């Protein structure tokens, strides 16, 4: 690490939007027309090394400007910070941002403001890992348990997970880490693919992509459900026919249902042996998930998490025995520190973590957290898979690499969060090249008509 | 109502901030220096009647610009709407805003985006009530139960409260409404005051204001606690000495504690007979509140709600038996429709509603909801009080009126949400007269130094 008295000198933010709704990629029962977007920031410093910290919140289009405004509101907490101090203890940033006594009113610890905090905190971890010359998963796996515990905010979870509990889990987790790291570098971390299952796709496209998924080495695929039961039965039958009995098929309702509907609909698809039902209802409904799990389990597992707002809801989902599968998201909660808390909670309850990914850059980020979990926390990949969606990776300087259905371990330093400068320039909304040309075409059309 | 083909023609938004932190008004264990603020909107129409709809989100300073940006993001859903259709069925607006498939990602139904929706929906109800020539409480109390049920989104609560349940409660609630309305107009609705109990006040000021509260007819006061136990014991002793044994003293920790701390700290203040402990921990922690209630009840009641994000968390607080007192806030959730759902949930469980108020304009708004509840839903004010804080009412055209510790029933048409144009002009941030002068004074000071 370069020894300097360097400071954060600027926080540049970007509203980046990709026109994915035009292809129906990513369509599901609640999100029919997403334009995958990133509210993106770059931490710039005056260090000699020229290293920047990159981070972002993923959104699906409209409102990405609101998310950028929320990141902008954090700038006074960032600009002027000592780079050495920040990278020695990035947890301090999360505490400062969450602790802002006026901004706190806008959450607390949920929604737009909390996702903005997560983006800034993740950018600080990206900077930290780049300066350490390690991919983030390796930085976390190499770290002393005492230091990792310092990076975590135990407020509101200490009744279930104390710092002492966390330390114990991390110390145990480190045993045998070197062998697991070698295994990870050799085989990667298992993924599953959602690419066949978007609601907007025809049955033919679904079947073709399901065949391809199996050929590519995936042992689990996922289907979006919840818009129409007859369609779901037909699509689920086609998917099961395509992949055979041994490939797991998860189904995902994206919060479409009330508790009663969730139970009925999931049971109606039970004949096709779905592995888990994901987001059957509101992510806020701990007791609702518990009721659903009681009704459809143990044959069908219950999964949620991509929209769970923070560690406090995850704590309760685990306390209430409401989920079989916990789905962290790298860019929904308050960043790496809060996700460490969530991984530790899951480890304490013995619930497997199968991250949500896809969108813009979510695969790139979240793989680091699962890989750390395997190497230095739970030590296993059994029943654990990271979602994989083959979208928009080309915009990142260190894109995920899949082989035989496994995520390869990143080797480049950082959190794999850095987007190509050209991608930022092209897809910045509304002034970037793509959107400016799109607007010009619309005007031409209107004038012509 | 004027028959027109009028439309919403514009949505004007304002970032309004009052410099309350300079007086330590409103200081508590989590919010030491609030600048009470409003992210404010005006729905303008081209109707002949010149009637506007006003609404706002309350914040405490920094980030009020983010909140305004979120309201701005809703404009495409508002501009161009038929005024007649909107006012005939304002619930349609809430459904359209919550259902925006891209904006939904920023919540769903929580935080900045949900509060923005609440502000817009409340502005539509203000417009509706003004056009009907009635204060909002009266509009709601006069409405047919069938129509009220249509204004409510039952998604994610139907497992506990169905439309049929709601209809039954509202039909029963209407019996005897005329007599209760007369009683309300005569006596008002009971309030309690937080004015003596801010953490930044000296013991002398606390004692003086507590005496004044009793003299003013209040039967309950509230003290902020949670920063330092020895201080809290001293302040609680002073307050109890000032008001005697018969006045209820609520205590409010503003989410300061973990579950274990909450239990210990509350018990340590038990000798002074606190009536309820408010916000003992995170508003997201349903199971935590249940554990606290089990430990400190039934002598000390558990209250929360001002930061509860939506009806789904309230549903679970009631299902889990986690609270004795439910504290709605008029400007935190998605507006009047969602608060109707919450009032109905509370009525179903027989839990009294004691609204959170204070801030900017929260008293003005929330009184309408409690008054409707009394006249046409639960029919009682027993153990029910609306928080009252004597701040910033002068900025409203229809400010609350207190007499003998009771809120007088508003008589002006609307939701009492309209701020004086001069107040908006003076306190708009950062360009309004107050803030521009403040900035000029700072520059002068710096140049002089």
PDB file of C-alpha atoms in Angstrom, chain A residues 21-201:
ATOM      1  CA  UNK A  21     -36.738  -3.150 -21.874  1.00  0.00           C
ATOM      2  CA  UNK A  22     -36.602  -3.240 -25.661  1.00  0.00           C
ATOM      3  CA  UNK A  23     -35.630  -6.950 -25.601  1.00  0.00           C
ATOM      4  CA  UNK A  24     -37.784  -8.076 -22.634  1.00  0.00           C
ATOM      5  CA  UNK A  25     -34.632  -9.302 -20.928  1.00  0.00           C
ATOM      6  CA  UNK A  26     -35.299  -9.315 -17.237  1.00  0.00           C
ATOM      7  CA  UNK A  27     -39.098  -9.313 -17.459  1.00  0.00           C
ATOM      8  CA  UNK A  28     -41.019 -10.859 -14.597  1.00  0.00           C
ATOM      9  CA  UNK A  29     -44.433 -10.665 -12.961  1.00  0.00           C
ATOM     10  CA  UNK A  30     -43.703  -7.388 -11.182  1.00  0.00           C
ATOM     11  CA  UNK A  31     -41.092  -5.872 -13.463  1.00  0.00           C
ATOM     12  CA  UNK A  32     -42.420  -6.156 -17.002  1.00  0.00           C
ATOM     13  CA  UNK A  33     -40.129  -3.622 -18.670  1.00  0.00           C
ATOM     14  CA  UNK A  34     -36.906  -2.917 -16.766  1.00  0.00           C
ATOM     15  CA  UNK A  35     -34.193  -0.661 -18.152  1.00  0.00           C
ATOM     16  CA  UNK A  36     -31.253  -1.997 -16.180  1.00  0.00           C
ATOM     17  CA  UNK A  37     -29.478   0.983 -14.661  1.00  0.00           C
ATOM     18  CA  UNK A  38     -26.750   1.968 -12.264  1.00  0.00           C
ATOM     19  CA  UNK A  39     -26.495   4.976  -9.985  1.00  0.00           C
ATOM     20  CA  UNK A  40     -22.731   4.974 -10.114  1.00  0.00           C
ATOM     21  CA  UNK A  41     -20.001   6.730  -8.198  1.00  0.00           C
ATOM     22  CA  UNK A  42     -16.251   7.082  -8.395  1.00  0.00           C
ATOM     23  CA  UNK A  43     -14.167   8.044  -5.372  1.00  0.00           C
ATOM     24  CA  UNK A  44     -11.171  10.004  -6.622  1.00  0.00           C
ATOM     25  CA  UNK A  45      -8.080  10.645  -4.519  1.00  0.00           C
ATOM     26  CA  UNK A  46      -4.870  12.643  -4.760  1.00  0.00           C
ATOM     27  CA  UNK A  47      -2.705   9.597  -4.051  1.00  0.00           C
ATOM     28  CA  UNK A  48       0.186   8.951  -6.460  1.00  0.00           C
ATOM     29  CA  UNK A  49      -1.164   5.507  -7.308  1.00  0.00           C
ATOM     30  CA  UNK A  50      -4.087   6.894  -9.284  1.00  0.00           C
ATOM     31  CA  UNK A  51      -6.378   4.235  -7.809  1.00  0.00           C
ATOM     32  CA  UNK A  52     -10.121   5.000  -7.688  1.00  0.00           C
ATOM     33  CA  UNK A  53     -12.954   3.369  -5.757  1.00  0.00           C
ATOM     34  CA  UNK A  54     -16.025   2.415  -7.812  1.00  0.00           C
ATOM     35  CA  UNK A  55     -19.466   1.519  -6.556  1.00  0.00           C
ATOM     36  CA  UNK A  56     -23.108   1.624  -7.618  1.00  0.00           C
ATOM     37  CA  UNK A  57     -26.727   0.956  -6.842  1.00  0.00           C
ATOM     38  CA  UNK A  58     -28.597  -1.172  -9.350  1.00  0.00           C
ATOM     39  CA  UNK A  59     -32.037   0.119 -10.362  1.00  0.00           C
ATOM     40  CA  UNK A  60     -34.365  -0.723 -13.231  1.00  0.00           C
ATOM     41  CA  UNK A  61     -34.744   2.673 -14.872  1.00  0.00           C
ATOM     42  CA  UNK A  62     -37.017   5.484 -13.736  1.00  0.00           C
ATOM     43  CA  UNK A  63     -35.845   6.896 -10.423  1.00  0.00           C
ATOM     44  CA  UNK A  64     -32.183   6.237 -11.142  1.00  0.00           C
ATOM     45  CA  UNK A  65     -31.808  10.034 -10.914  1.00  0.00           C
ATOM     46  CA  UNK A  66     -33.313   9.963  -7.386  1.00  0.00           C
ATOM     47  CA  UNK A  67     -30.765   7.323  -6.452  1.00  0.00           C
ATOM     48  CA  UNK A  68     -27.955   9.492  -7.829  1.00  0.00           C
ATOM     49  CA  UNK A  69     -29.274  12.450  -5.792  1.00  0.00           C
ATOM     50  CA  UNK A  70     -29.097  10.268  -2.679  1.00  0.00           C
ATOM     51  CA  UNK A  71     -25.466   9.364  -3.377  1.00  0.00           C
ATOM     52  CA  UNK A  72     -24.729  13.059  -3.973  1.00  0.00           C
ATOM     53  CA  UNK A  73     -26.162  13.813  -0.516  1.00  0.00           C
ATOM     54  CA  UNK A  74     -23.388  11.692   1.010  1.00  0.00           C
ATOM     55  CA  UNK A  75     -20.520  13.665  -0.531  1.00  0.00           C
ATOM     56  CA  UNK A  76     -19.803  15.827   2.541  1.00  0.00           C
ATOM     57  CA  UNK A  77     -19.050  12.616   4.454  1.00  0.00           C
ATOM     58  CA  UNK A  78     -16.627  11.405   1.796  1.00  0.00           C
ATOM     59  CA  UNK A  79     -14.648  14.324   0.416  1.00  0.00           C
ATOM     60  CA  UNK A  80     -11.620  15.128   2.547  1.00  0.00           C
ATOM     61  CA  UNK A  81     -11.345  11.724   4.237  1.00  0.00           C
ATOM     62  CA  UNK A  82      -7.871  10.268   4.634  1.00  0.00           C
ATOM     63  CA  UNK A  83      -7.455   7.417   2.172  1.00  0.00           C
ATOM     64  CA  UNK A  84      -5.158   5.498   4.527  1.00  0.00           C
ATOM     65  CA  UNK A  85      -7.579   5.738   7.418  1.00  0.00           C
ATOM     66  CA  UNK A  86     -10.559   4.804   5.267  1.00  0.00           C
ATOM     67  CA  UNK A  87      -8.820   1.753   3.822  1.00  0.00           C
ATOM     68  CA  UNK A  88      -7.465   0.678   7.203  1.00  0.00           C
ATOM     69  CA  UNK A  89     -10.992   0.577   8.582  1.00  0.00           C
ATOM     70  CA  UNK A  90     -13.719   0.951   5.930  1.00  0.00           C
ATOM     71  CA  UNK A  91     -16.384   0.076   8.510  1.00  0.00           C
ATOM     72  CA  UNK A  92     -16.010   3.584   9.924  1.00  0.00           C
ATOM     73  CA  UNK A  93     -17.528   5.011   6.756  1.00  0.00           C
ATOM     74  CA  UNK A  94     -20.674   2.912   7.009  1.00  0.00           C
ATOM     75  CA  UNK A  95     -21.153   3.972  10.610  1.00  0.00           C
ATOM     76  CA  UNK A  96     -20.697   7.650   9.721  1.00  0.00           C
ATOM     77  CA  UNK A  97     -23.188   7.479   6.865  1.00  0.00           C
ATOM     78  CA  UNK A  98     -25.822   5.492   8.739  1.00  0.00           C
ATOM     79  CA  UNK A  99     -25.271   7.703  11.766  1.00  0.00           C
ATOM     80  CA  UNK A 100     -25.912  11.019   9.959  1.00  0.00           C
ATOM     81  CA  UNK A 101     -28.596  12.282  12.286  1.00  0.00           C
ATOM     82  CA  UNK A 102     -30.561  14.148   9.618  1.00  0.00           C
ATOM     83  CA  UNK A 103     -30.235  11.712   6.695  1.00  0.00           C
ATOM     84  CA  UNK A 104     -31.258   8.880   9.008  1.00  0.00           C
ATOM     85  CA  UNK A 105     -34.836  10.184   8.960  1.00  0.00           C
ATOM     86  CA  UNK A 106     -35.101   9.207   5.284  1.00  0.00           C
ATOM     87  CA  UNK A 107     -34.775   5.516   6.183  1.00  0.00           C
ATOM     88  CA  UNK A 108     -33.659   4.518   8.634  1.00  0.00           C
ATOM     89  CA  UNK A 109     -31.516   1.887   6.897  1.00  0.00           C
ATOM     90  CA  UNK A 110     -33.896   1.171   4.039  1.00  0.00           C
ATOM     91  CA  UNK A 111     -34.827   2.211   0.530  1.00  0.00           C
ATOM     92  CA  UNK A 112     -33.129   4.868  -1.561  1.00  0.00           C
ATOM     93  CA  UNK A 113     -30.954   6.338   1.193  1.00  0.00           C
ATOM     94  CA  UNK A 114     -29.699   2.988   2.417  1.00  0.00           C
ATOM     95  CA  UNK A 115     -28.876   1.791  -1.093  1.00  0.00           C
ATOM     96  CA  UNK A 116     -26.929   5.020  -1.618  1.00  0.00           C
ATOM     97  CA  UNK A 117     -24.958   4.285   1.543  1.00  0.00           C
ATOM     98  CA  UNK A 118     -24.322   0.760   0.243  1.00  0.00           C
ATOM     99  CA  UNK A 119     -22.963   2.121  -3.025  1.00  0.00           C
ATOM    100  CA  UNK A 120     -20.584   4.497  -1.237  1.00  0.00           C
ATOM    101  CA  UNK A 121     -19.445   1.849   1.245  1.00  0.00           C
ATOM    102  CA  UNK A 122     -18.870  -0.651  -1.553  1.00  0.00           C
ATOM    103  CA  UNK A 123     -16.805   1.943  -3.422  1.00  0.00           C
ATOM    104  CA  UNK A 124     -14.658   2.316  -0.293  1.00  0.00           C
ATOM    105  CA  UNK A 125     -14.155  -1.480  -0.181  1.00  0.00           C
ATOM    106  CA  UNK A 126     -13.266  -1.466  -3.888  1.00  0.00           C
ATOM    107  CA  UNK A 127     -10.634   1.186  -3.166  1.00  0.00           C
ATOM    108  CA  UNK A 128      -9.388  -0.781  -0.164  1.00  0.00           C
ATOM    109  CA  UNK A 129      -9.027  -4.026  -2.106  1.00  0.00           C
ATOM    110  CA  UNK A 130      -7.389  -2.343  -5.099  1.00  0.00           C
ATOM    111  CA  UNK A 131      -4.848  -0.645  -2.843  1.00  0.00           C
ATOM    112  CA  UNK A 132      -4.164  -3.957  -1.116  1.00  0.00           C
ATOM    113  CA  UNK A 133      -3.607  -5.506  -4.537  1.00  0.00           C
ATOM    114  CA  UNK A 134      -6.201  -8.245  -3.916  1.00  0.00           C
ATOM    115  CA  UNK A 135      -9.624  -9.182  -5.176  1.00  0.00           C
ATOM    116  CA  UNK A 136     -12.112  -8.394  -2.430  1.00  0.00           C
ATOM    117  CA  UNK A 137     -12.918 -12.037  -1.658  1.00  0.00           C
ATOM    118  CA  UNK A 138      -9.232 -12.670  -0.974  1.00  0.00           C
ATOM    119  CA  UNK A 139      -8.858  -9.515   1.133  1.00  0.00           C
ATOM    120  CA  UNK A 140     -11.776 -10.674   3.301  1.00  0.00           C
ATOM    121  CA  UNK A 141     -10.580 -14.276   3.465  1.00  0.00           C
ATOM    122  CA  UNK A 142      -7.078 -13.181   4.516  1.00  0.00           C
ATOM    123  CA  UNK A 143      -8.299 -10.670   7.109  1.00  0.00           C
ATOM    124  CA  UNK A 144      -8.016 -11.305  10.839  1.00  0.00           C
ATOM    125  CA  UNK A 145     -11.370 -12.213  12.415  1.00  0.00           C
ATOM    126  CA  UNK A 146     -10.954  -9.371  14.931  1.00  0.00           C
ATOM    127  CA  UNK A 147     -10.628  -6.838  12.112  1.00  0.00           C
ATOM    128  CA  UNK A 148     -13.639  -8.232  10.244  1.00  0.00           C
ATOM    129  CA  UNK A 149     -15.751  -7.975  13.389  1.00  0.00           C
ATOM    130  CA  UNK A 150     -14.779  -4.292  13.623  1.00  0.00           C
ATOM    131  CA  UNK A 151     -16.205  -3.710  10.153  1.00  0.00           C
ATOM    132  CA  UNK A 152     -19.677  -4.820  11.241  1.00  0.00           C
ATOM    133  CA  UNK A 153     -22.448  -2.784  12.887  1.00  0.00           C
ATOM    134  CA  UNK A 154     -24.117  -5.056  15.428  1.00  0.00           C
ATOM    135  CA  UNK A 155     -26.825  -2.556  16.340  1.00  0.00           C
ATOM    136  CA  UNK A 156     -30.266  -4.201  16.288  1.00  0.00           C
ATOM    137  CA  UNK A 157     -28.864  -7.701  15.753  1.00  0.00           C
ATOM    138  CA  UNK A 158     -26.844  -8.169  18.937  1.00  0.00           C
ATOM    139  CA  UNK A 159     -29.741 -10.050  20.570  1.00  0.00           C
ATOM    140  CA  UNK A 160     -29.151 -12.826  18.035  1.00  0.00           C
ATOM    141  CA  UNK A 161     -25.533 -12.337  16.903  1.00  0.00           C
ATOM    142  CA  UNK A 162     -23.072 -10.697  19.284  1.00  0.00           C
ATOM    143  CA  UNK A 163     -19.540  -9.623  18.333  1.00  0.00           C
ATOM    144  CA  UNK A 164     -18.296 -12.601  20.360  1.00  0.00           C
ATOM    145  CA  UNK A 165     -20.517 -14.978  18.353  1.00  0.00           C
ATOM    146  CA  UNK A 166     -19.191 -13.465  15.134  1.00  0.00           C
ATOM    147  CA  UNK A 167     -15.586 -13.802  16.247  1.00  0.00           C
ATOM    148  CA  UNK A 168     -16.125 -17.450  17.097  1.00  0.00           C
ATOM    149  CA  UNK A 169     -17.717 -18.184  13.711  1.00  0.00           C
ATOM    150  CA  UNK A 170     -14.911 -16.407  11.859  1.00  0.00           C
ATOM    151  CA  UNK A 171     -12.157 -18.153  13.818  1.00  0.00           C
ATOM    152  CA  UNK A 172     -13.694 -21.543  13.146  1.00  0.00           C
ATOM    153  CA  UNK A 173     -14.237 -20.545   9.530  1.00  0.00           C
ATOM    154  CA  UNK A 174     -10.557 -19.855   8.979  1.00  0.00           C
ATOM    155  CA  UNK A 175      -9.572 -23.446   9.688  1.00  0.00           C
ATOM    156  CA  UNK A 176      -8.665 -25.110   6.413  1.00  0.00           C
ATOM    157  CA  UNK A 177      -9.011 -21.868   4.440  1.00  0.00           C
ATOM    158  CA  UNK A 178      -5.844 -22.445   2.407  1.00  0.00           C
ATOM    159  CA  UNK A 179      -7.090 -25.743   0.995  1.00  0.00           C
ATOM    160  CA  UNK A 180     -10.481 -24.281   0.177  1.00  0.00           C
ATOM    161  CA  UNK A 181      -8.868 -21.302  -1.516  1.00  0.00           C
ATOM    162  CA  UNK A 182      -6.913 -23.689  -3.755  1.00  0.00           C
ATOM    163  CA  UNK A 183     -10.132 -25.569  -4.534  1.00  0.00           C
ATOM    164  CA  UNK A 184     -11.935 -22.320  -5.318  1.00  0.00           C
ATOM    165  CA  UNK A 185      -9.195 -21.182  -7.677  1.00  0.00           C
ATOM    166  CA  UNK A 186      -9.342 -24.538  -9.435  1.00  0.00           C
ATOM    167  CA  UNK A 187     -13.097 -25.147  -9.718  1.00  0.00           C
ATOM    168  CA  UNK A 188     -14.777 -21.818  -9.073  1.00  0.00           C
ATOM    169  CA  UNK A 189     -18.068 -21.338  -7.209  1.00  0.00           C
ATOM    170  CA  UNK A 190     -21.282 -22.956  -8.515  1.00  0.00           C
ATOM    171  CA  UNK A 191     -23.826 -20.776 -10.281  1.00  0.00           C
ATOM    172  CA  UNK A 192     -27.330 -21.196 -11.562  1.00  0.00           C
ATOM    173  CA  UNK A 193     -28.946 -19.425 -14.469  1.00  0.00           C
ATOM    174  CA  UNK A 194     -32.117 -17.396 -14.809  1.00  0.00           C
ATOM    175  CA  UNK A 195     -31.558 -16.716 -18.509  1.00  0.00           C
ATOM    176  CA  UNK A 196     -34.147 -19.268 -19.789  1.00  0.00           C
ATOM    177  CA  UNK A 197     -36.941 -18.229 -17.493  1.00  0.00           C
ATOM    178  CA  UNK A 198     -37.900 -14.602 -18.120  1.00  0.00           C
ATOM    179  CA  UNK A 199     -41.622 -14.118 -18.421  1.00  0.00           C
ATOM    180  CA  UNK A 200     -41.407 -12.307 -21.749  1.00  0.00           C
ATOM    181  CA  UNK A 201     -39.815 -15.269 -23.565  1.00  0.00           C
TER     182      UNK A 201
END
